[in-house]
Short mmCIF file of C-alpha atoms and ligand atoms in Angstrom, two decimals:
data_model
loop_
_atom_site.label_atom_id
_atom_site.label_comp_id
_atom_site.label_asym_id
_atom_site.label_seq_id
_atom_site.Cartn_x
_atom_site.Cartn_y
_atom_site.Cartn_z
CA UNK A 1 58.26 -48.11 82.66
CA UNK A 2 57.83 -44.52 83.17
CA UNK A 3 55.67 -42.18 81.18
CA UNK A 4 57.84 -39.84 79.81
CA UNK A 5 58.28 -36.32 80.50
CA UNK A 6 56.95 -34.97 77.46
CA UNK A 7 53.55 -37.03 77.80
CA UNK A 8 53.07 -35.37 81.30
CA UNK A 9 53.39 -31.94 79.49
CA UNK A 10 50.15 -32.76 77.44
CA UNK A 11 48.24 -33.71 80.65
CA UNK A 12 46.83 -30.10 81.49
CA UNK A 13 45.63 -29.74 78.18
CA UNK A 14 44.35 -33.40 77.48
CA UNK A 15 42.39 -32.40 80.53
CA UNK A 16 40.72 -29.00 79.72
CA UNK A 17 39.92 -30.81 76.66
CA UNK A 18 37.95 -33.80 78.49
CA UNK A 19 36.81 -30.81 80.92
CA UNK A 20 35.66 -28.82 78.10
CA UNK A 21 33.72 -31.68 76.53
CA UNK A 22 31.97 -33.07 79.18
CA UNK A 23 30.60 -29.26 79.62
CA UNK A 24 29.38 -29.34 76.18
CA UNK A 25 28.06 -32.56 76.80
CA UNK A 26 26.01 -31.41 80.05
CA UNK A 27 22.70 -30.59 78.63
CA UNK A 28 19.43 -31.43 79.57
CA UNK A 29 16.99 -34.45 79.58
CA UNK A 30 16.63 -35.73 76.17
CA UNK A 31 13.51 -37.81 76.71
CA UNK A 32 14.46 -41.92 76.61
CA UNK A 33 9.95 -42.10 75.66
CA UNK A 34 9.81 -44.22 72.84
CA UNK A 35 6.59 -43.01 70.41
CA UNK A 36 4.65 -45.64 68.45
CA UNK A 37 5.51 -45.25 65.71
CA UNK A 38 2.99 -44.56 62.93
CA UNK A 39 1.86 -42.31 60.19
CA UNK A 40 0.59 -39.20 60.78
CA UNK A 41 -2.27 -38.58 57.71
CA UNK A 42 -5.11 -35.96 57.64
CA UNK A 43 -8.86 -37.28 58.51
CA UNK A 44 -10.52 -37.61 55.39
CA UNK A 45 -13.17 -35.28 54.19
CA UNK A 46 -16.01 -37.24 55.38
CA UNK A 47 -14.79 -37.91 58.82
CA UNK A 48 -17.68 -36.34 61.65
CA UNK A 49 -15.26 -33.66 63.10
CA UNK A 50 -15.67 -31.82 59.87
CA UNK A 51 -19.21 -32.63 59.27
CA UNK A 52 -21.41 -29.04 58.80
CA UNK A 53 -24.20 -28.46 60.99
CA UNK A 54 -27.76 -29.46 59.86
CA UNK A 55 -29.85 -26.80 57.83
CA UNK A 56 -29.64 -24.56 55.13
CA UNK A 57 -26.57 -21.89 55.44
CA UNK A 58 -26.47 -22.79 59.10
CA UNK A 59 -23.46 -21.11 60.74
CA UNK A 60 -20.57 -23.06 60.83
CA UNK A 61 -16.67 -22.66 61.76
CA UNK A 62 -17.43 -20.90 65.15
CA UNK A 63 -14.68 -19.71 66.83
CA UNK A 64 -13.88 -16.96 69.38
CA UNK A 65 -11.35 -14.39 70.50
CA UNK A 66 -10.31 -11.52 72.67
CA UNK A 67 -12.12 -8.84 71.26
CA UNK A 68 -10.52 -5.71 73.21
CA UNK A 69 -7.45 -5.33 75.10
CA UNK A 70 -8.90 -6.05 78.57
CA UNK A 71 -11.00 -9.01 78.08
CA UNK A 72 -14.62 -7.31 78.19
CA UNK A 73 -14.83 -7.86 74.35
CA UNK A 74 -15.60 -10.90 72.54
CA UNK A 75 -15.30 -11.25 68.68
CA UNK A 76 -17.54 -13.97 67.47
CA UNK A 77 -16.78 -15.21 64.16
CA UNK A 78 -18.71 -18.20 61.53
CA UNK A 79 -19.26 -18.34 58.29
CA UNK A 80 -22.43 -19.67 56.30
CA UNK A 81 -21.50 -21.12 52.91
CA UNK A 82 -25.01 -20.03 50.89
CA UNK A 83 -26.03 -16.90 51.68
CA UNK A 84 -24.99 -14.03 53.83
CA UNK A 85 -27.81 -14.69 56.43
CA UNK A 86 -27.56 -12.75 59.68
CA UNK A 87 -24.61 -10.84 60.91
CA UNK A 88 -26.22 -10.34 64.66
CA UNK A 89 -25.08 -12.41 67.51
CA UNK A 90 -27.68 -12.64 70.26
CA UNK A 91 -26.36 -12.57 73.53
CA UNK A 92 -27.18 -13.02 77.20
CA UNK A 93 -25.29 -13.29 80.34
CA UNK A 94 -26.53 -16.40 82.54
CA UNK A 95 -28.11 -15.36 85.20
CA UNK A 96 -29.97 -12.69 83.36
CA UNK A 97 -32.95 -12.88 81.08
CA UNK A 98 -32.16 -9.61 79.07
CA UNK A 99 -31.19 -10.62 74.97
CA UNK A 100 -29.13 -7.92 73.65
CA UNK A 101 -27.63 -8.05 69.84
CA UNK A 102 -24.54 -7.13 68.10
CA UNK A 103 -24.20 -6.33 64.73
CA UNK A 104 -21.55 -7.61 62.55
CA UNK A 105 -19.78 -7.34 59.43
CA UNK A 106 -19.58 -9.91 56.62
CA UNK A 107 -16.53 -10.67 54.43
CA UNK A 108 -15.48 -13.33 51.91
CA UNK A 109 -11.85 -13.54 49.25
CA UNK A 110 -11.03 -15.84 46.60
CA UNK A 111 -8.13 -17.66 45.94
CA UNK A 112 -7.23 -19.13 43.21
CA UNK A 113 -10.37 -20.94 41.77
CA UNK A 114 -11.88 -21.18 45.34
CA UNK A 115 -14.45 -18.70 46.44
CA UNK A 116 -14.99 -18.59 50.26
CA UNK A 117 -18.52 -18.92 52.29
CA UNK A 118 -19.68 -15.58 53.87
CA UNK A 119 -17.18 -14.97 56.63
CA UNK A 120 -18.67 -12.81 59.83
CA UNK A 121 -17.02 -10.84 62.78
CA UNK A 122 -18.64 -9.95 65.23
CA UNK A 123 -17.41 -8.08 68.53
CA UNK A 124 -19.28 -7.95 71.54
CA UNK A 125 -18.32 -5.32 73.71
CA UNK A 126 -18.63 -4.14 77.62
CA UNK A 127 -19.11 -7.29 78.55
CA UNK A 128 -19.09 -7.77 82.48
CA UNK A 129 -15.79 -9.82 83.75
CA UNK A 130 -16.15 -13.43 84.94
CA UNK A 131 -19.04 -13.86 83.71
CA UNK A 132 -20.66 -16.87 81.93
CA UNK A 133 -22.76 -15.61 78.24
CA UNK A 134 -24.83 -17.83 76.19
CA UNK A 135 -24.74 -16.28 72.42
CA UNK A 136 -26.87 -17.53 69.51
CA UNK A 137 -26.12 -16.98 65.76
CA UNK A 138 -28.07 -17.82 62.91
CA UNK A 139 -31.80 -17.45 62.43
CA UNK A 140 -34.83 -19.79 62.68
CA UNK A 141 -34.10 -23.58 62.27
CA UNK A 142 -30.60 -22.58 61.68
CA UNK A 143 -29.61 -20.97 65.03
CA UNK A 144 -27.33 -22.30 67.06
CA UNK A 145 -26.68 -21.13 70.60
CA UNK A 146 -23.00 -21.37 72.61
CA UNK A 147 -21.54 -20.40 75.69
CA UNK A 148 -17.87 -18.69 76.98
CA UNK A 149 -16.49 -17.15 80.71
CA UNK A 150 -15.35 -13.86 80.40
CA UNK A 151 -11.77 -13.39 81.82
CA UNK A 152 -11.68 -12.03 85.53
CA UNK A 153 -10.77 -8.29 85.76
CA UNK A 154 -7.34 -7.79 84.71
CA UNK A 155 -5.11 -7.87 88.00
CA UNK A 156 -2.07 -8.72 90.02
CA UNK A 157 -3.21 -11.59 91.75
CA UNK A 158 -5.45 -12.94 89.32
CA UNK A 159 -5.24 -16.84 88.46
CA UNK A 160 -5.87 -18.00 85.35
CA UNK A 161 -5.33 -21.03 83.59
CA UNK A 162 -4.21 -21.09 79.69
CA UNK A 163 -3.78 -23.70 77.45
CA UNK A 164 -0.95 -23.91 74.67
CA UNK A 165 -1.02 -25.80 71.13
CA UNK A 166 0.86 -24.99 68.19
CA UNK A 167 0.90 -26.45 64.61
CA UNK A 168 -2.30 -28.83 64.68
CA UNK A 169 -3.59 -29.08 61.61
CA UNK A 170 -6.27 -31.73 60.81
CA UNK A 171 -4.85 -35.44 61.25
CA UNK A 172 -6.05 -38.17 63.52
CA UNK A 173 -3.17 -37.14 66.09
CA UNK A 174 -4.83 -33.46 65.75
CA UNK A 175 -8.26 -34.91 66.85
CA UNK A 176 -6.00 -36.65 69.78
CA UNK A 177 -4.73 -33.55 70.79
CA UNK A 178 -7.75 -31.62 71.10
CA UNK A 179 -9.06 -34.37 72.94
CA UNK A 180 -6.53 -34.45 75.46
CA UNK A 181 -6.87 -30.92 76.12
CA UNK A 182 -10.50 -31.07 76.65
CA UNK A 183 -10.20 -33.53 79.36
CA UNK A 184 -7.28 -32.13 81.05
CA UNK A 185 -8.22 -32.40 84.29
CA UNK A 186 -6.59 -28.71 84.52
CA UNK A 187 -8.87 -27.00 82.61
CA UNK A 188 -7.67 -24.25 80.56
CA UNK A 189 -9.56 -21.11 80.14
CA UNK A 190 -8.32 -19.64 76.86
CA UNK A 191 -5.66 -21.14 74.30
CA UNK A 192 -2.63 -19.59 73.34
CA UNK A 193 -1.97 -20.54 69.51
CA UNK A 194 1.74 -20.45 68.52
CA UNK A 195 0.05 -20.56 64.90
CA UNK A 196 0.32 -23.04 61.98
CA UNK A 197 -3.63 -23.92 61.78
CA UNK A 198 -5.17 -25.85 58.96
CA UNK A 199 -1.81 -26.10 56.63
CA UNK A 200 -4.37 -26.17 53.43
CA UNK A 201 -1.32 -24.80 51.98
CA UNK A 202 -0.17 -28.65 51.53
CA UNK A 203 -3.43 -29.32 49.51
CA UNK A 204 -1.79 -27.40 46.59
CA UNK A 205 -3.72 -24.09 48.83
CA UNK A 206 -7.00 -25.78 48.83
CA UNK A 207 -9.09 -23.55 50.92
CA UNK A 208 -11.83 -26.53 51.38
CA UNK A 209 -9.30 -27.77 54.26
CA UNK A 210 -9.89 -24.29 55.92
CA UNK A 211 -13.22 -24.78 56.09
CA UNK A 212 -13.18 -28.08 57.37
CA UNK A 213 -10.53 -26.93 60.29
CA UNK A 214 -12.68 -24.42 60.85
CA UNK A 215 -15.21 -27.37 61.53
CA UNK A 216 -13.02 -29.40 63.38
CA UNK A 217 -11.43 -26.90 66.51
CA UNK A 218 -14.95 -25.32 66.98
CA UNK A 219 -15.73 -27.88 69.90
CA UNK A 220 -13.52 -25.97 71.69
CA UNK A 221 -12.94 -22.50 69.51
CA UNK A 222 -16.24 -21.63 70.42
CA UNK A 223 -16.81 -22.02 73.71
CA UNK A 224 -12.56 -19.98 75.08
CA UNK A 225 -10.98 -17.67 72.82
CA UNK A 226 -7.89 -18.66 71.12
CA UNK A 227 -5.40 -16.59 71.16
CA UNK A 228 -3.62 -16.33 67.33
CA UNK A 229 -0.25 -15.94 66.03
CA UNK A 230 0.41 -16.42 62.52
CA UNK A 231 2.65 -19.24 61.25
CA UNK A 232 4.80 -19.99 57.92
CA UNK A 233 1.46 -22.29 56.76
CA UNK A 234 -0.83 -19.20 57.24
CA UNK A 235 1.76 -16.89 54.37
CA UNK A 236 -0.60 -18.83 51.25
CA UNK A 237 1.62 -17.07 49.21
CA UNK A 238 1.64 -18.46 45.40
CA UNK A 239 2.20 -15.80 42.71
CA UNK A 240 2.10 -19.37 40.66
CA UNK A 241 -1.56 -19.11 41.44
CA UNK A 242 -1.79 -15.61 41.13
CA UNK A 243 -2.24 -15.08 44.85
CA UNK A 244 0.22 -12.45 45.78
CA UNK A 245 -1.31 -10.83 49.01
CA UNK A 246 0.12 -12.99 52.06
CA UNK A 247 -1.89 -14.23 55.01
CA UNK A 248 -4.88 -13.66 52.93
CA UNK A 249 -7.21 -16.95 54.24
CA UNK A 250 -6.07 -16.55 57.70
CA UNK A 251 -6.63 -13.03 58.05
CA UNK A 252 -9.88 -13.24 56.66
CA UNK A 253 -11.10 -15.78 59.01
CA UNK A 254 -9.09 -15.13 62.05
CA UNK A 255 -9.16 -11.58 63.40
CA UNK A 256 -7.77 -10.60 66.50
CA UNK A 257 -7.51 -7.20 68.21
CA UNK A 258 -4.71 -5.57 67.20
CA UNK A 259 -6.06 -2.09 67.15
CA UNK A 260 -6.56 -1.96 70.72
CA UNK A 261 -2.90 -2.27 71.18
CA UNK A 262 -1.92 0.34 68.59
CA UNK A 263 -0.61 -2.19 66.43
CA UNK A 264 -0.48 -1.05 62.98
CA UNK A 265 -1.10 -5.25 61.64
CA UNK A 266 -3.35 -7.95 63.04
CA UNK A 267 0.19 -10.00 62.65
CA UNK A 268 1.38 -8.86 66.23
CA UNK A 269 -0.44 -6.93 68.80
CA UNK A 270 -0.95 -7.55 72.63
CA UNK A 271 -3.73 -8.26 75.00
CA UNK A 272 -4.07 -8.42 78.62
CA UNK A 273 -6.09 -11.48 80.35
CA UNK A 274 -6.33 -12.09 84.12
CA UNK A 275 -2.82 -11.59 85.33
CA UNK A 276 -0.91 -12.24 82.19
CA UNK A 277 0.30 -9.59 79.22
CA UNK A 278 0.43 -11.50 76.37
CA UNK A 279 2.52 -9.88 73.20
CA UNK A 280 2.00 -11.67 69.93
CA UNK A 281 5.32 -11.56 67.20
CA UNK A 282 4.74 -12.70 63.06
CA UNK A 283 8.03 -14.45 62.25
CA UNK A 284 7.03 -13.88 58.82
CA UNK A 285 6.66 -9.99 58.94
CA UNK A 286 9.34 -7.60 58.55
CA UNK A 287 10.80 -7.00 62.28
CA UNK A 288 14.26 -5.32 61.07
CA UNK A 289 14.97 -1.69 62.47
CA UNK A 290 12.56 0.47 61.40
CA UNK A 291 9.88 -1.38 60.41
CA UNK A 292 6.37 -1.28 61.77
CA UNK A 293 6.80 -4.18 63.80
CA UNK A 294 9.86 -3.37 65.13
CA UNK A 295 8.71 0.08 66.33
CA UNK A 296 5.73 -1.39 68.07
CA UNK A 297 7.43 -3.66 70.06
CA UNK A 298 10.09 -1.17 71.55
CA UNK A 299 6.93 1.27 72.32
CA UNK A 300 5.26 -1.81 73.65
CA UNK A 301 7.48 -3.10 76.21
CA UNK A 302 7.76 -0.47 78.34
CA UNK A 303 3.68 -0.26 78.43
CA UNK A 304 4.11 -3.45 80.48
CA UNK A 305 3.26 -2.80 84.16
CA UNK A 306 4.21 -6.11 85.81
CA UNK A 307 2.19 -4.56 89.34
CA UNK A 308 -1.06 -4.71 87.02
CA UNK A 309 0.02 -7.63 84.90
CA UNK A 310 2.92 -9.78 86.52
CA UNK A 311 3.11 -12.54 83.82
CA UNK A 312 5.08 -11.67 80.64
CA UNK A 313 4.48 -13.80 78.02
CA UNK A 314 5.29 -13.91 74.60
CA UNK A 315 3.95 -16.22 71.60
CA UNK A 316 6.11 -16.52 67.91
CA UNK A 317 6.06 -18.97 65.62
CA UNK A 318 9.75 -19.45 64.93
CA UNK A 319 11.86 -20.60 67.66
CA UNK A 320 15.08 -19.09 69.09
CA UNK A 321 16.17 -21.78 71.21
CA UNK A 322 15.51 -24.98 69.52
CA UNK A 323 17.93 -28.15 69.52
CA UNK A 324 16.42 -30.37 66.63
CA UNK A 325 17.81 -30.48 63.42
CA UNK A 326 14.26 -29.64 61.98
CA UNK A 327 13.73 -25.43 61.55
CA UNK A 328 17.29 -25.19 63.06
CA UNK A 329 18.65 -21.32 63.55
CA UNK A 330 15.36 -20.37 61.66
CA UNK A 331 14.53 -18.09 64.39
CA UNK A 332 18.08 -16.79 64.82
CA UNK A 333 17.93 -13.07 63.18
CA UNK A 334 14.62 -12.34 65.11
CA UNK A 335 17.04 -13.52 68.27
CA UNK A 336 19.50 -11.11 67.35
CA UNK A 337 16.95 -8.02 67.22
CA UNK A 338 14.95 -8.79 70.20
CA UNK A 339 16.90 -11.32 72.53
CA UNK A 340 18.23 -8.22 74.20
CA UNK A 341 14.68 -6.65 74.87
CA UNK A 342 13.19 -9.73 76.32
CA UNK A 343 16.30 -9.91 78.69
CA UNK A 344 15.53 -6.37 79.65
CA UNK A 345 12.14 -6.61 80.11
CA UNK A 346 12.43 -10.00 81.74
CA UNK A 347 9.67 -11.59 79.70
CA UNK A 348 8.52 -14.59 81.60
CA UNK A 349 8.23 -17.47 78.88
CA UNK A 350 8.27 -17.86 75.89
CA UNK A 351 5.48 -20.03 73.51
CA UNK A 352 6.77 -21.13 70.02
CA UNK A 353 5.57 -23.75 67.38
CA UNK A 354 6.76 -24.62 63.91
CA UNK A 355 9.27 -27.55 64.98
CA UNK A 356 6.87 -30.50 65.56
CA UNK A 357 7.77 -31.72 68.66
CA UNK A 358 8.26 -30.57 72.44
CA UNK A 359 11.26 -28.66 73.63
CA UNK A 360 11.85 -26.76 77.07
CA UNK A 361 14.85 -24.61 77.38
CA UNK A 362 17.10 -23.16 80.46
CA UNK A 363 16.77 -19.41 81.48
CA UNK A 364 19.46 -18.15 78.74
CA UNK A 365 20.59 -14.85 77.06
CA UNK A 366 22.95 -14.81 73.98
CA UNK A 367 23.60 -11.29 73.64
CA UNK A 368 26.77 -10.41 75.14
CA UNK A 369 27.85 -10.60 71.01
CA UNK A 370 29.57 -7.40 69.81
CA UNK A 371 30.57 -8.41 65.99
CA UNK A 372 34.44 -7.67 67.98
CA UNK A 373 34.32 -9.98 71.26
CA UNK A 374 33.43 -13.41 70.18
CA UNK A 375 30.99 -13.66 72.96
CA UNK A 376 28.46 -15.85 70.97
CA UNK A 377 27.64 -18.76 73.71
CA UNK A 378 24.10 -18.72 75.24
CA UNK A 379 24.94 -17.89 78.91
CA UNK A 380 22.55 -18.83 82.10
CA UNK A 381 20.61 -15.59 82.63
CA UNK A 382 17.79 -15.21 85.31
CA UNK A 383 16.25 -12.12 83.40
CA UNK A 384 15.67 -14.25 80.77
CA UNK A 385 12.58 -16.40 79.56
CA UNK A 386 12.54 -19.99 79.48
CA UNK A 387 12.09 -20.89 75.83
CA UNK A 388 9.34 -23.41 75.16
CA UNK A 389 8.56 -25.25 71.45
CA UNK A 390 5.19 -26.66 71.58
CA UNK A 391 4.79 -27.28 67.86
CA UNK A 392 3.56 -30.46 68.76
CA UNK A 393 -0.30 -30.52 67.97
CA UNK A 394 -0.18 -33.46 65.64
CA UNK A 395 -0.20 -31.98 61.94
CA UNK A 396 0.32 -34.61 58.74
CA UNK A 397 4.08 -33.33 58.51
CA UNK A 398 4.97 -35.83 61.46
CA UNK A 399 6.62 -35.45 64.20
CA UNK A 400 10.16 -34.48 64.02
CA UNK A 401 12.62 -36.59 65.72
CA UNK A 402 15.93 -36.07 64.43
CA UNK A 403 18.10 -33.92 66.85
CA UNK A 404 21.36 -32.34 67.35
CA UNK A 405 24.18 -33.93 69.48
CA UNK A 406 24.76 -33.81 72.07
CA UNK A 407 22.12 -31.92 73.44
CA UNK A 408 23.12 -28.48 74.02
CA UNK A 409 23.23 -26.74 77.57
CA UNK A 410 20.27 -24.44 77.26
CA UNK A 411 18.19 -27.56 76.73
CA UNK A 412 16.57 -28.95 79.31
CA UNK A 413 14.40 -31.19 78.39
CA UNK A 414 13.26 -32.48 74.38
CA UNK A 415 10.82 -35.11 73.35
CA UNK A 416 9.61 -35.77 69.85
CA UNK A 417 6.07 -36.78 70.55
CA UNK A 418 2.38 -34.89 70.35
CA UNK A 419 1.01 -32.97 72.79
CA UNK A 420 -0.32 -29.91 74.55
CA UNK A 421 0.90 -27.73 77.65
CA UNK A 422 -1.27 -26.00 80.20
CA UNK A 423 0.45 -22.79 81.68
CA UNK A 424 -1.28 -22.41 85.43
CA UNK A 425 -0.91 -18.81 86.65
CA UNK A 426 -1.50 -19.24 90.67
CA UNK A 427 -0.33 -15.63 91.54
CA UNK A 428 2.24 -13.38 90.73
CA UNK A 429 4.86 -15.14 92.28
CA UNK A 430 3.81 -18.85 90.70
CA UNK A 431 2.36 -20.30 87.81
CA UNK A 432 2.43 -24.49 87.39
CA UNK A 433 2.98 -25.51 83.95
CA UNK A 434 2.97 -29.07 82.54
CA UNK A 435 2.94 -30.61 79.06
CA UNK A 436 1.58 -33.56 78.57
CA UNK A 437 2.03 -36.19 75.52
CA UNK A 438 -1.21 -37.68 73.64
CA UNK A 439 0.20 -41.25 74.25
CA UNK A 440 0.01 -40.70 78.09
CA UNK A 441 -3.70 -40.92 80.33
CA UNK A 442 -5.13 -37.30 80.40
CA UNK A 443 -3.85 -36.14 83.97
CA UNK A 444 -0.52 -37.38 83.19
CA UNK A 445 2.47 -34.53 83.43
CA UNK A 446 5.66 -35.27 80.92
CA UNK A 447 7.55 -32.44 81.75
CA UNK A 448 6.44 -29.70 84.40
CA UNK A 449 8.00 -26.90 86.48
CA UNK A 450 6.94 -24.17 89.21
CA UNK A 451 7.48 -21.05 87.50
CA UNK A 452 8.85 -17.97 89.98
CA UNK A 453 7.90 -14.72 88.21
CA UNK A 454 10.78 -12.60 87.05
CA UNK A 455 9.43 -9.53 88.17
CA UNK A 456 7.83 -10.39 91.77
CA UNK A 457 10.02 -13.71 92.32
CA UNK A 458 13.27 -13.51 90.72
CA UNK A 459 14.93 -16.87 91.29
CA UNK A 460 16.15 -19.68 89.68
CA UNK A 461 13.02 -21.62 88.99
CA UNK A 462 15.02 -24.32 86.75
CA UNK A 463 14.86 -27.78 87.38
CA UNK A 464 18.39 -28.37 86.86
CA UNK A 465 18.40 -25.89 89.93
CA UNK A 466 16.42 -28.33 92.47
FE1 FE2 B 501 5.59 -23.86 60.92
#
């Protein structure tokens, strides 16, 4: 029997159809890695990464940043929970006996019925570059002496080597993840810090659990500076509570040179280490037309000189590409202001958090969109940054595994699981990056690319490509 002629007529369209699907179907890898399962809870108080140091208002919570916008400035920060004690850092380069001091400056808030230790800042400035300084702070019995590498001098062909770790918080798969990024065999120089740090918030704002994070990253926060960006746990906003002022704890405690980039808010600013421009974003600040963010980062852009500083990177805390069901479109109106910029600019990558797993996205754009044409489909687009969600450090919200289906195109690789990602600069035409999952041995690579530098390398770097 023959099929008849009207069933032949729906043939061209039965096909487009199948066409059509199997093109929405063609995303990426999703990951087939199986996590144990189990709960994710906090480390209790007690536990020994967030015991305090031995001796009366010794300085504790010692962390580090970028102190200028060059990397000759340190800013040393602790906080002493009796007294004020000394603000001066005592500081020495390695291969020098000279001791020179800084002063400091001393701070503490309250929230709600907590009152914080003394809080100090301290920058260091004209510091040589690549360099290795011991500091000491505290006095007597109390001091306590540390080390960090200054960045080499800003520069094309610089390498450098940073790490990346978003939403950590203060569980046992936190610990894990600092761990794993400690013995890296890559060793990164300096962490970038898609934000979401101690999420005391969850502790009905108890600021005790800022303290004891404090406690818990210095093994590493005071040895490389972190680089900060300010997440949805750091707002501590609760007019319930009578706190009103947003950001309050983490501004406090975390400063970051923002000045040095004209930025009118510690919430976004930009620095420049090795061979990499680094431009911060708060997904939780105004960043409409007109408003101070906003105007800073269309002045800031075009400041980018990709002959001094090839590698164009940019941390936020909300994504704009991100394919779980978990913070989905959250990031979608900062997309809409900026997507065209970074497409202009032909930012490099990328670094989110706040969705607690590990996403990796196609070079994309979305911003063909006219409110008239109906052009609203992310489109491959070689001036644009590959989109990376690392908001996998292990915090006691879990990891997030549920995901929307199929995978869509710009996706090109998702996998619920904790982790960290190193981001390898080699030159200004490569940089290796890898992530790599807490479950796996230490050297072990998940996902990893070459990245080819949009400015000095311009091609299509994805691995769907090769
Ligand atoms: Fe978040």
């Amino acid at each position: 029997m023959g099929v008849p002629s009207f069933l032949w007529w729906s043939v061209p369209p039965l096909l487009c159809l199948l066409l059509n699907l199997a093109e929405l179907c063609n995303g990426g890898i999703t990951s087939s890695f199986v996590r144990k399962v189990e709960k994710t809870i906090d480390m209790p108080l007690h536990s020994d990464v967030f015991r305090a140091p031995p001796h009366y208002n010794a300085p504790q919570q010692v962390h580090i940043t970028q102190g200028d916008h060059v990397g000759k400035a340190v800013i040393v920060s602790w906080v002493t929970m009796n007294g004020p004690g000394s603000d001066t850092v005592v500081y020495w380069s390695e291969n020098s006996k000279q001791k020179n001091k800084a002063k400091g400056m001393v701070t503490t808030y309250k929230f709600h019925n907590y009152t914080s230790g003394y809080i100090h800042h301290c920058t260091i400035m004209n510091l040589k570059f690549n360099t290795k300084y011991y500091y000491e702070v505290g006095i007597g019995r109390t001091a306590r002496t540390f080390w960090f590498i200054t960045p080499p001098q800003v520069g094309p062909d610089v390498p450098y080597t940073f790490g990346l770790m978003g939403d950590l918080g203060q569980s046992y798969d936190s610990n894990t993840t600092l761990t794993h990024y400690e013995l890296n065999p890559t060793k990164g120089k300096a962490v970038l810090f898609v934000g979401d740090l101690s999420y005391a918030d969850n502790y009905d704002y108890n600021n005790v659990r800022w303290d004891t994070w404090g406690r818990f990253v210095e093994r590493i926060a005071a040895y490389q500076p972190w680089i900060w960006t300010a997440g949805n746990h750091e707002i501590d906003f609760a007019p319930e509570l009578g706190e009103t002022q947003p950001f309050k704890p983490y501004t406090h405690r975390y400063p970051v040179p923002y000045k040095a980039s004209k930025s009118s808010s510690p919430l976004w600013y930009s620095i420049k280490r090795a061979s990499a421009y680094i431009i911060v974003l708060s997904s939780y600040s105004a960043y409409g037309k007109y408003t101070p963010q906003n105007t800073w980062l269309e002045e800031e852009l075009p400041k980018v000189n990709r002959r001094e500083t090839p590698w164009l990177i940019v941390l936020m805390h909300s994504p704009w590409y991100n394919s779980y069901n978990y913070h989905f479109m959250e990031g979608e109106t900062m997309r809409v202001m900026y997507e065209p910029w970074f497409v202009k600019y032909k930012v490099d990558v990328v670094f989110a958090g706040h969705v607690h797993a590990y996403e990796r996205s196609e070079r994309v754009s979305n911003i063909a969109y006219n409110i008239i044409n109906g052009n609203c489909h992310p489109v491959s687009d070689q001036s644009a940054p590959v989109y990376i969600t690392i908001g996998d450090g292990g915090n006691l919200e879990g990891l997030t595994a549920s995901m929307t289906e199929p995978q869509p195109k710009y996706s090109a690789f998702r996998e619920a699981s904790f982790g960290h990602a190193i981001f390898d600069i080699k030159n200004r035409t490569h940089a290796y990056y890898s992530w790599h999952r807490n479950q796996d041995g230490y050297a072990v690579q998940a996902d990893s690319l070459w990245f080819y530098n949009r400015f000095w390398h311009p091609v299509d770097d994805s691995t769907s490509a090769r």
